[in-house]
Amino acid sequence: MERNRWYKDKVFYQIWPRSFKDGNNDGMGDLYGVYEKLDYIKSLGCDGIWFSPLYPSPGVDCGYDISNYLDIAEVFGGMDAFKKVLDGAHQRGMKVIMDLVVNHTSTEHEWFKKSREKIEPYTDYYIWRPGKGKKLPNNWDSLFEGKAWKYDEVRKEYYMHLFALEQADLNMDNPLVREEVKKILKFWLDMGVDGFREDVITFISKKEGLPNDYIMPASKGFLYFNHGPHLHEYLEEFNKDVFSKYDCMTLAEAPMVTPKKALKYIKEDEHQVLDMMIQFKTQEADCLFTDFNHMPFSLRRLKKAYSSWQNKLEGKGWNMLYIENHDHPRMVSRYGSEQFRKESAKMLATSYLFLKGTPFIYQGQEIGMSNWYPSDPLMYEDVQTRWQYFNVATKKSPEKRLERLWHGSRDSSRTPVQWDDSENAGFSKQKPWFYVNENYKEVNVKQQESDSESVLNFYRKAIKLRKELSAVKYGNYKEYNKCSSKVYTYLREDDKQKILVVCSYYSKETSFNVPKDFDITSSKLVLTNYNNNSLVLKPYECRVYVLEK
Ligand code: GLC
């Protein structure tokens, strides 16, 4: 089938279902709540939705531990509620993509239960190994908790889990498992779903022989399971047998991917097997590899990451653009400033919404939600966060360890969306499943709807502009003042117009240099978060100028 690449015109909104909106007032976000808010999402200018997992799941990793791929969890409203949302989204011209989590399943999945009993054909659905004497099958680490192996008393062997203990890695080398994946893909595509965000898909092919890793000091095994030997081949198979038959899109989560590696999969030629990849580099401007290893924010690192992805994919592949998702703390609290919450939220939006690619907005980002600072580590729900507190950096004082979580925990972006200033932030009439950020009285959708200068209305304006300005979609990208550690300046240009984007990441006033080839006096200032015409930028000021040719 001819691929339309419709995703290039879209702006996506990511829903993390548990915390979006509770429609039946049981304390948990659900699809009834999503249905109520479809017009709201549309009003932002978004025309696509990515759902984090909605499938039945024991919830050890908030739905990323799936126990049935072909259903929708009752707690979210079940299949009827999903079909209603899917239709409602389509009627409004919005695409819907699902999360595909096939590196692992929950240990509650039927396949696993049968596999541990060696019931055919499930015996080799997972990665089972005997121990080596008293030792584990190899020295690989889990990315969430401890080592990557757990002994199973029923089967008397170890199974691999690169994430939580209850997330067993599938054996993708088994053709039967790949057939199951294709069945899942067809099931949802036939229902009308428009594509998939593929969870840690670059981990699905493990190096033959599962050798010990003597290279990596931590995250042992990473080099052997990320971009493994058969990854391209398996993706090609999914593409050939399924995706190529539908006008759909694929977005692959790809930890530590470089643009060069990404192009092996997303280059728009006959070998293309994915449409876009989720890179992590733009998340690493204030940390080393993971959010828990916090460092001072460096704008130069961030700019380098943005420019490298913009430049290296130019004319070859398509970028996915994002600043937040359910796996990282909130950006206002990281690269922006809580003191200048409103200004910095707008600036952060501007810095990425005018780049080339398909932008994604994570729920709550559009009102400038910020981090959550619990007083007790046990208030954290996330499996990875708890492990970090109780098992990593344990020599530090309890205060320092808690501070590590404030910087690093993804629970900061998982607090319920703040809809209004009523009890539970209007998320639910019942006590929510998770804590509401205390700032909901000041930061909420209702207040921002009625304020023309709000972050919410700024997002609407920026998205509208993005859709109107031809140079945003296909224009060239050029960065200026690369050495500045305070201001990010870039130009987008096509044959009709030039767009100059200026974003200050600095908490005081700072000057900026207009690029020599941009005639600012003949240009129009179309978007800004201050009313300031001087060449001195206010804290976190941003401006977008357009020069028609
Ligand atoms: C991905 C998801 C994350 C999940 C992990 C394991 O990184 O985005 O939320 O915990 O995979 O499935």
Coordinates of C-alpha atoms and ligand atoms in Angstrom, one line a residue:
M1 CA 0.0 0.0 0.0
E2 CA 1.2 3.5 -0.8
R3 CA 2.2 5.2 2.4
N4 CA 0.9 8.7 2.9
R5 CA 3.3 9.7 5.7
W6 CA 0.4 11.6 7.1
Y7 CA 2.2 11.8 10.5
K8 CA 4.4 14.6 9.1
D9 CA 1.5 17.0 9.4
K10 CA 0.4 16.0 12.8
V11 CA 0.8 17.2 16.4
F12 CA 0.4 14.4 18.9
Y13 CA -0.9 14.4 22.4
Q14 CA 0.3 11.6 24.7
I15 CA -2.2 10.2 27.2
W16 CA -0.9 8.3 30.2
P17 CA -4.3 6.9 31.1
R18 CA -4.1 6.5 34.8
S19 CA -3.7 10.2 35.4
F20 CA -5.4 11.9 32.6
K21 CA -9.1 12.1 33.7
D22 CA -11.3 9.9 35.8
G23 CA -14.7 9.7 34.1
N24 CA -16.4 7.2 36.4
N25 CA -15.1 8.6 39.6
D26 CA -13.3 5.5 41.0
G27 CA -10.1 7.4 41.5
M28 CA -8.3 6.1 38.4
G29 CA -8.1 7.8 35.0
D30 CA -10.0 6.1 32.2
L31 CA -11.4 6.2 28.7
Y32 CA -14.7 7.8 29.8
G33 CA -12.5 10.7 31.0
V34 CA -10.7 10.7 27.7
Y35 CA -13.9 10.8 25.8
E36 CA -15.0 13.9 27.8
K37 CA -11.8 15.6 26.9
L38 CA -11.5 14.8 23.1
D39 CA -12.7 18.3 22.2
Y40 CA -10.1 19.8 24.7
I41 CA -7.3 17.9 23.0
K42 CA -8.6 19.0 19.6
S43 CA -8.8 22.6 20.8
L44 CA -5.0 22.5 21.4
G45 CA -4.5 21.9 17.7
C46 CA -3.5 18.3 18.3
D47 CA -4.7 15.8 15.7
G48 CA -3.2 12.6 17.0
I49 CA -3.2 10.8 20.3
W50 CA -0.7 8.3 21.6
F51 CA -2.1 6.1 24.4
S52 CA 0.3 4.6 26.9
P53 CA -0.8 1.0 27.5
L54 CA -4.5 0.5 28.0
Y55 CA -4.4 -3.3 28.1
P56 CA -5.1 -5.6 31.0
S57 CA -2.1 -5.6 33.4
P58 CA -1.3 -6.3 37.0
G59 CA 0.2 -2.8 37.0
V60 CA 3.6 -3.5 38.4
D61 CA 5.0 -1.0 35.8
C62 CA 1.8 0.9 35.4
G63 CA 0.6 -1.0 32.4
Y64 CA 3.9 -1.7 30.6
D65 CA 3.5 -5.2 32.1
I66 CA 0.8 -6.6 29.8
S67 CA -1.2 -9.7 30.6
N68 CA -3.4 -9.6 27.5
Y69 CA -2.6 -7.8 24.3
L70 CA -6.0 -8.2 22.7
D71 CA -8.2 -6.4 25.2
I72 CA -8.6 -3.1 27.0
A73 CA -8.5 -3.2 30.8
E74 CA -11.8 -3.0 32.6
V75 CA -10.4 -0.3 34.9
F76 CA -10.1 2.0 31.8
G77 CA -13.6 1.1 30.6
G78 CA -13.0 -2.0 28.6
M79 CA -13.3 -2.5 24.8
D80 CA -16.6 -0.6 24.4
A81 CA -15.2 2.5 25.9
F82 CA -12.1 2.2 23.7
K83 CA -14.1 1.9 20.5
K84 CA -16.1 4.9 21.4
V85 CA -13.0 7.0 22.0
L86 CA -11.4 5.7 18.7
D87 CA -14.5 6.7 16.8
G88 CA -14.8 10.0 18.6
A89 CA -11.1 10.7 17.8
H90 CA -11.5 9.8 14.1
Q91 CA -14.7 11.9 13.8
R92 CA -12.6 14.8 14.9
G93 CA -9.9 14.1 12.4
M94 CA -7.5 12.8 15.0
K95 CA -5.3 9.7 14.6
V96 CA -4.9 7.2 17.4
I97 CA -1.7 5.2 18.1
M98 CA -1.3 2.5 20.7
D99 CA 1.7 1.4 22.7
L100 CA 3.2 -1.8 21.6
V101 CA 5.1 -3.5 24.4
V102 CA 6.6 -6.7 23.0
N103 CA 10.1 -6.8 24.5
H104 CA 8.4 -8.4 27.5
T105 CA 5.1 -9.5 28.9
S106 CA 3.8 -9.6 32.4
T107 CA 4.5 -12.8 34.2
E108 CA 0.7 -13.0 34.6
H109 CA 0.3 -13.4 30.8
E110 CA -1.0 -16.8 29.8
W111 CA 2.0 -17.4 27.6
F112 CA 4.3 -17.1 30.6
K113 CA 2.2 -19.3 32.8
K114 CA 2.3 -22.0 30.1
S115 CA 5.9 -21.4 29.4
R116 CA 7.0 -22.0 32.9
E117 CA 5.1 -25.3 32.8
K118 CA 6.7 -26.2 29.5
I119 CA 3.3 -26.5 27.8
E120 CA 3.8 -26.4 24.0
P121 CA 4.0 -24.3 22.0
Y122 CA 4.9 -21.9 24.7
T123 CA 8.0 -23.6 26.1
D124 CA 10.4 -21.3 24.2
Y125 CA 8.3 -18.1 24.2
Y126 CA 10.7 -16.5 26.8
I127 CA 14.4 -16.5 27.5
W128 CA 14.9 -19.4 29.9
R129 CA 18.4 -20.6 31.0
P130 CA 19.7 -22.9 33.7
G131 CA 22.1 -21.3 36.2
K132 CA 25.8 -21.8 35.9
G133 CA 26.3 -23.8 39.2
K134 CA 25.3 -21.3 41.8
K135 CA 25.8 -18.4 39.3
L136 CA 23.2 -16.6 37.2
P137 CA 23.1 -17.4 33.5
N138 CA 25.1 -14.2 32.7
N139 CA 26.1 -10.9 34.4
W140 CA 23.6 -8.6 32.7
D141 CA 21.7 -6.0 34.7
S142 CA 18.1 -5.2 34.8
L143 CA 17.4 -1.6 34.0
F144 CA 14.9 -1.4 36.9
E145 CA 15.9 -3.7 39.7
G146 CA 19.1 -5.8 40.3
K147 CA 20.2 -8.5 37.9
A148 CA 18.4 -9.4 34.7
W149 CA 17.5 -13.0 35.9
K150 CA 15.0 -14.4 38.2
Y151 CA 14.8 -18.1 39.2
D152 CA 11.4 -19.7 38.6
E153 CA 10.5 -22.4 41.1
V154 CA 8.1 -24.1 38.8
R155 CA 10.4 -24.5 35.8
K156 CA 13.6 -24.6 37.9
E157 CA 15.3 -22.3 35.5
Y158 CA 16.0 -18.6 35.3
Y159 CA 14.0 -16.2 33.0
M160 CA 15.4 -12.9 31.7
H161 CA 13.8 -9.6 32.8
L162 CA 15.5 -6.5 31.5
F163 CA 12.9 -4.4 33.5
A164 CA 10.9 -5.4 36.6
L165 CA 10.9 -8.9 38.0
E166 CA 7.4 -9.3 36.7
Q167 CA 8.3 -8.3 33.2
A168 CA 9.7 -11.4 31.4
D169 CA 11.5 -10.8 28.2
L170 CA 10.0 -12.5 25.1
N171 CA 12.2 -14.7 23.0
M172 CA 11.8 -12.9 19.7
D173 CA 14.2 -15.4 18.0
N174 CA 11.3 -17.8 18.2
P175 CA 9.2 -17.4 14.9
L176 CA 6.1 -18.3 16.9
V177 CA 6.6 -15.2 19.0
R178 CA 6.9 -13.1 16.0
E179 CA 3.7 -14.5 14.6
E180 CA 2.0 -13.5 17.9
V181 CA 3.3 -10.0 17.5
K182 CA 1.9 -9.8 14.0
K183 CA -1.4 -11.1 15.3
I184 CA -1.5 -8.3 17.8
L185 CA -0.6 -5.7 15.2
K186 CA -3.3 -6.8 12.8
F187 CA -5.9 -7.0 15.6
W188 CA -5.6 -3.3 16.4
L189 CA -4.9 -2.1 12.9
D190 CA -8.1 -3.9 11.6
M191 CA -10.0 -2.2 14.4
G192 CA -8.9 1.1 13.0
V193 CA -6.0 2.1 15.1
D194 CA -3.5 4.2 13.1
G195 CA -0.2 3.0 14.3
F196 CA 2.1 2.2 17.2
R197 CA 4.6 3.6 19.5
E198 CA 6.9 0.7 20.0
D199 CA 8.2 0.3 23.5
V200 CA 12.0 -0.4 23.8
I201 CA 11.8 -2.1 20.5
T202 CA 15.6 -1.9 20.0
F203 CA 16.0 -4.4 22.8
I204 CA 14.1 -7.3 21.1
S205 CA 17.1 -9.1 19.6
K206 CA 19.7 -10.3 22.1
K207 CA 23.2 -11.2 21.1
E208 CA 23.6 -14.9 20.4
G209 CA 24.9 -16.9 23.3
L210 CA 24.0 -14.1 25.8
P211 CA 27.7 -13.6 26.6
N212 CA 28.9 -12.0 29.8
D213 CA 29.5 -8.2 29.5
Y214 CA 33.0 -7.1 30.5
I215 CA 32.8 -3.7 28.9
M216 CA 30.1 -1.7 30.5
P217 CA 30.7 -0.7 34.2
A218 CA 27.0 -0.5 34.9
S219 CA 23.9 -1.5 32.9
K220 CA 25.8 -4.6 32.0
G221 CA 24.5 -6.3 28.8
F222 CA 23.2 -3.1 27.3
L223 CA 25.6 -3.4 24.4
Y224 CA 24.4 -6.9 23.8
F225 CA 20.7 -6.4 23.8
N226 CA 20.3 -2.9 22.4
H227 CA 20.3 -2.9 18.5
G228 CA 21.0 -6.7 18.6
P229 CA 21.9 -8.8 15.6
H230 CA 18.4 -9.5 14.2
L231 CA 16.7 -6.2 15.0
H232 CA 16.5 -4.9 11.5
E233 CA 15.4 -8.3 10.2
Y234 CA 12.6 -8.6 12.7
L235 CA 11.3 -5.1 12.1
E236 CA 11.5 -5.7 8.3
E237 CA 9.4 -8.8 8.8
F238 CA 6.7 -6.9 10.8
N239 CA 6.8 -4.3 8.2
K240 CA 6.5 -6.6 5.2
D241 CA 3.9 -8.9 6.7
V242 CA 1.8 -6.2 8.4
F243 CA 2.6 -2.5 8.4
S244 CA 3.1 -2.3 4.6
K245 CA -0.5 -3.4 4.2
Y246 CA -1.9 -0.4 6.2
D247 CA -1.6 3.3 6.0
C248 CA -0.2 3.5 9.5
M249 CA 2.8 4.9 11.3
T250 CA 5.5 3.4 13.6
L251 CA 7.4 5.3 16.2
A252 CA 10.2 3.3 18.0
E253 CA 11.5 4.1 21.4
A254 CA 15.3 3.8 21.1
P255 CA 17.5 4.4 24.2
M256 CA 21.0 5.7 23.3
V257 CA 20.3 5.8 19.6
T258 CA 22.5 8.1 17.5
P259 CA 21.2 9.8 14.3
K260 CA 23.5 7.5 12.3
K261 CA 22.1 4.4 13.8
A262 CA 18.5 5.7 13.6
L263 CA 18.9 6.2 9.8
K264 CA 19.5 2.4 9.4
Y265 CA 15.8 2.1 10.3
I266 CA 14.1 5.3 9.4
K267 CA 15.9 6.4 6.2
E268 CA 13.2 6.9 3.6
D269 CA 14.4 4.3 1.1
E270 CA 13.6 0.7 0.3
H271 CA 15.1 -0.5 3.6
Q272 CA 13.0 1.7 5.8
V273 CA 11.4 -0.3 8.6
L274 CA 10.2 2.5 11.0
D275 CA 8.8 6.0 10.5
M276 CA 10.4 7.7 13.5
M277 CA 12.5 7.1 16.5
I278 CA 12.3 8.5 20.0
Q279 CA 15.9 9.6 20.8
F280 CA 17.0 10.3 24.4
K281 CA 19.8 12.8 23.8
T282 CA 17.6 15.9 24.3
Q283 CA 16.8 14.4 27.7
E284 CA 20.4 14.4 28.8
A285 CA 21.2 18.1 29.2
D286 CA 21.0 17.9 33.0
C287 CA 22.0 14.3 33.7
L288 CA 24.3 11.5 32.8
F289 CA 22.4 8.8 30.9
T290 CA 19.5 8.7 33.4
D291 CA 17.6 11.4 35.2
F292 CA 18.8 10.0 38.6
N293 CA 22.4 11.1 37.8
H294 CA 21.6 14.7 38.0
M295 CA 24.1 17.4 36.8
P296 CA 23.7 21.2 36.2
F297 CA 21.7 22.0 33.1
S298 CA 23.8 22.7 30.1
L299 CA 22.1 24.6 27.2
R300 CA 25.1 23.8 25.0
R301 CA 24.6 20.1 25.4
L302 CA 20.9 20.5 24.6
K303 CA 21.5 22.6 21.5
K304 CA 24.1 20.2 20.3
A305 CA 21.6 17.4 20.6
Y306 CA 18.8 19.3 18.8
S307 CA 21.1 20.4 16.0
S308 CA 22.7 17.1 15.5
W309 CA 19.3 15.4 15.0
Q310 CA 18.0 18.2 12.8
N311 CA 21.0 18.3 10.6
K312 CA 21.8 14.6 10.3
L313 CA 18.3 13.5 9.5
E314 CA 17.8 16.4 6.9
G315 CA 16.6 15.1 3.6
K316 CA 16.8 11.5 4.8
G317 CA 14.6 10.7 7.8
W318 CA 11.9 12.3 9.9
N319 CA 12.3 13.5 13.5
M320 CA 10.0 12.9 16.4
L321 CA 10.0 16.0 18.6
Y322 CA 9.3 16.0 22.3
I323 CA 10.3 17.5 25.6
E324 CA 8.2 15.5 28.1
N325 CA 6.7 12.0 28.4
H326 CA 5.8 9.6 31.2
D327 CA 9.4 8.5 31.8
H328 CA 11.0 11.8 32.8
P329 CA 10.4 14.6 35.4
R330 CA 8.7 17.8 34.2
M331 CA 10.7 20.1 32.0
V332 CA 9.7 23.4 33.7
S333 CA 11.5 22.0 36.8
R334 CA 14.5 20.8 34.7
Y335 CA 15.5 23.0 31.8
G336 CA 13.1 25.8 32.8
S337 CA 12.5 27.4 36.1
E338 CA 9.7 27.0 38.7
Q339 CA 10.3 30.6 39.7
F340 CA 9.6 31.7 36.1
R341 CA 7.1 28.8 35.5
K342 CA 4.9 30.5 33.0
E343 CA 7.6 32.2 31.1
S344 CA 9.9 29.2 30.9
A345 CA 7.0 26.8 30.0
K346 CA 6.3 29.0 27.0
M347 CA 9.9 29.2 26.0
L348 CA 10.4 25.5 26.3
A349 CA 7.4 25.0 24.0
T350 CA 8.8 27.5 21.5
S351 CA 12.2 25.9 21.5
Y352 CA 11.0 22.6 20.1
L353 CA 7.6 23.3 18.3
F354 CA 9.3 25.1 15.4
L355 CA 11.8 22.4 14.7
K356 CA 11.4 20.0 11.8
G357 CA 9.5 16.8 12.7
T358 CA 6.4 15.6 14.4
P359 CA 5.9 17.1 17.8
F360 CA 4.4 15.2 20.8
I361 CA 2.9 17.0 23.8
Y362 CA 2.6 15.1 27.1
Q363 CA -0.5 15.6 29.2
G364 CA -0.2 18.5 31.5
Q365 CA 2.8 19.9 29.7
E366 CA 0.5 22.3 27.9
I367 CA -0.4 24.0 31.2
G368 CA 3.2 24.0 32.5
M369 CA 2.8 21.4 35.2
S370 CA 5.9 21.1 37.3
N371 CA 7.6 18.5 39.5
W372 CA 6.3 17.0 42.6
Y373 CA 8.3 16.9 45.9
P374 CA 7.0 14.3 48.3
S375 CA 8.4 14.3 51.8
D376 CA 8.6 10.5 52.1
P377 CA 10.2 8.1 49.6
L378 CA 7.3 5.6 50.2
M379 CA 4.9 8.0 48.6
Y380 CA 6.6 7.1 45.3
E381 CA 4.7 4.4 43.3
D382 CA 7.1 3.7 40.5
V383 CA 9.1 0.4 40.7
Q384 CA 12.3 2.0 39.2
T385 CA 12.2 4.9 41.7
R386 CA 11.7 2.7 44.7
W387 CA 14.7 0.5 43.6
Q388 CA 16.8 3.7 43.2
Y389 CA 16.0 4.8 46.7
F390 CA 16.5 1.6 48.5
N391 CA 19.3 0.1 46.6
V392 CA 21.4 2.8 44.8
A393 CA 23.5 5.5 46.4
T394 CA 22.6 4.0 49.8
K395 CA 25.6 5.6 51.5
K396 CA 24.1 9.1 51.1
S397 CA 22.0 10.6 53.8
P398 CA 18.2 9.9 53.6
E399 CA 17.7 13.6 52.7
K400 CA 20.2 13.4 49.8
R401 CA 18.6 10.2 48.6
L402 CA 15.2 11.7 48.6
E403 CA 16.6 14.7 46.7
R404 CA 17.9 12.2 44.0
L405 CA 14.3 11.1 43.5
W406 CA 13.0 14.6 43.2
H407 CA 15.5 15.1 40.4
G408 CA 15.1 11.7 38.8
S409 CA 11.8 10.1 39.4
R410 CA 9.3 9.7 36.5
D411 CA 6.5 9.8 39.1
S412 CA 6.9 13.6 38.9
S413 CA 5.1 13.5 35.5
R414 CA 2.6 11.0 36.6
T415 CA 0.5 13.0 39.1
P416 CA -3.1 13.6 37.9
V417 CA -3.7 16.3 35.3
Q418 CA -4.8 19.5 37.0
W419 CA -8.2 20.4 35.5
D420 CA -9.4 23.0 38.0
D421 CA -9.0 24.2 41.5
S422 CA -11.6 22.0 43.1
E423 CA -10.8 19.0 45.3
N424 CA -8.5 16.5 43.6
A425 CA -7.8 19.2 40.9
G426 CA -11.0 18.2 39.2
F427 CA -9.4 14.9 38.1
S428 CA -11.8 12.8 40.1
K429 CA -14.5 13.1 42.7
Q430 CA -12.9 10.2 44.6
K431 CA -9.5 10.2 46.2
P432 CA -7.2 9.7 43.2
W433 CA -5.0 6.6 42.9
F434 CA -1.9 8.9 43.1
Y435 CA -1.0 12.2 44.8
V436 CA -2.1 15.5 43.2
N437 CA 0.6 18.2 42.9
E438 CA 0.0 20.8 45.6
N439 CA 0.2 23.7 43.1
Y440 CA -3.1 22.7 41.4
K441 CA -4.9 25.7 42.8
E442 CA -2.7 28.0 40.8
V443 CA -1.8 25.7 37.9
N444 CA -4.9 24.2 36.2
V445 CA -6.7 24.1 32.9
K446 CA -9.8 26.0 34.0
Q447 CA -7.8 29.0 35.2
Q448 CA -5.7 29.0 32.0
E449 CA -8.8 28.7 29.7
S450 CA -9.9 32.2 30.9
D451 CA -6.5 33.8 30.7
S452 CA -5.4 34.9 27.2
E453 CA -1.8 35.0 28.4
S454 CA -1.7 31.5 29.9
V455 CA 0.7 28.7 29.0
L456 CA -2.3 26.8 27.6
N457 CA -3.3 29.6 25.2
F458 CA 0.3 30.0 24.2
Y459 CA 0.5 26.3 23.2
R460 CA -2.6 26.8 21.1
K461 CA -1.1 29.8 19.4
A462 CA 2.2 28.1 18.8
I463 CA 0.6 25.0 17.3
K464 CA -1.6 27.1 15.1
L465 CA 1.4 29.0 13.8
R466 CA 3.3 25.8 13.3
K467 CA 0.6 24.6 11.0
E468 CA 0.3 27.9 9.1
L469 CA 4.0 28.5 8.4
S470 CA 5.3 26.5 5.5
A471 CA 8.9 26.8 6.5
V472 CA 8.2 24.9 9.8
K473 CA 7.2 21.8 7.9
Y474 CA 9.9 21.5 5.3
G475 CA 12.2 24.4 5.6
N476 CA 15.9 24.1 6.3
Y477 CA 17.3 24.4 9.8
K478 CA 20.3 26.5 10.8
E479 CA 21.6 27.1 14.3
Y480 CA 23.2 30.5 15.3
N481 CA 25.3 31.6 18.3
K482 CA 26.2 28.0 19.0
C483 CA 28.6 29.0 21.8
S484 CA 26.0 30.8 23.8
S485 CA 25.2 29.0 27.0
K486 CA 22.1 31.2 27.5
V487 CA 20.3 31.5 24.2
Y488 CA 19.2 29.1 21.6
T489 CA 18.8 30.7 18.2
Y490 CA 17.7 29.0 15.0
L491 CA 16.4 29.8 11.6
R492 CA 14.0 27.8 9.5
E493 CA 13.8 28.7 5.8
D494 CA 12.0 27.7 2.7
D495 CA 11.4 29.5 -0.6
K496 CA 8.6 31.5 0.9
Q497 CA 9.8 32.6 4.3
K498 CA 12.4 32.7 7.0
I499 CA 11.5 32.1 10.6
L500 CA 13.9 33.1 13.4
V501 CA 13.4 31.4 16.8
V502 CA 15.1 32.9 19.8
C503 CA 14.9 31.3 23.2
S504 CA 16.6 32.3 26.4
Y505 CA 17.3 29.6 28.9
Y506 CA 18.7 32.2 31.4
S507 CA 17.1 33.4 34.6
K508 CA 18.4 37.0 34.2
E509 CA 18.4 39.5 31.3
T510 CA 20.7 38.7 28.5
S511 CA 21.5 40.1 25.1
F512 CA 21.2 38.2 21.8
N513 CA 22.7 38.6 18.4
V514 CA 20.5 38.8 15.3
P515 CA 22.0 36.6 12.6
K516 CA 23.5 38.8 9.8
D517 CA 21.3 37.2 7.1
F518 CA 18.1 38.0 8.9
D519 CA 16.6 41.5 8.5
I520 CA 14.8 41.8 11.7
T521 CA 13.4 45.3 10.9
S522 CA 11.3 44.0 8.0
S523 CA 10.2 40.9 9.9
K524 CA 7.0 40.3 12.0
L525 CA 7.2 39.1 15.6
V526 CA 4.5 36.4 15.6
L527 CA 5.0 34.8 19.0
T528 CA 6.6 35.9 22.3
N529 CA 6.1 35.5 26.0
Y530 CA 6.9 39.1 26.9
N531 CA 6.1 42.4 25.2
N532 CA 9.6 43.5 24.8
N533 CA 11.2 45.0 21.7
S534 CA 14.7 45.6 22.8
L535 CA 17.7 43.4 22.0
V536 CA 18.0 42.5 25.7
L537 CA 16.0 39.4 26.5
K538 CA 14.1 39.1 29.7
P539 CA 14.4 35.9 31.8
Y540 CA 13.3 32.9 29.7
E541 CA 12.1 35.1 26.9
C542 CA 11.3 33.6 23.6
R543 CA 10.4 35.2 20.2
V544 CA 9.5 33.9 16.8
Y545 CA 10.0 36.3 13.9
V546 CA 8.8 35.7 10.4
L547 CA 10.2 37.3 7.3
E548 CA 8.1 36.7 4.1
K549 CA 10.2 36.6 1.0
Ligands
GLC1 C1 9.7 2.1 28.2 C2 8.5 2.8 28.8 C3 8.5 2.8 30.3 C4 8.5 1.3 30.7 C5 9.7 0.5 30.1 C6 9.4 -1.0 30.2 O1 10.8 2.7 28.5 O2 8.3 4.0 28.2 O3 7.5 3.5 30.9 O4 8.7 1.3 32.1 O5 9.7 0.7 28.7 O6 8.3 -1.4 29.5

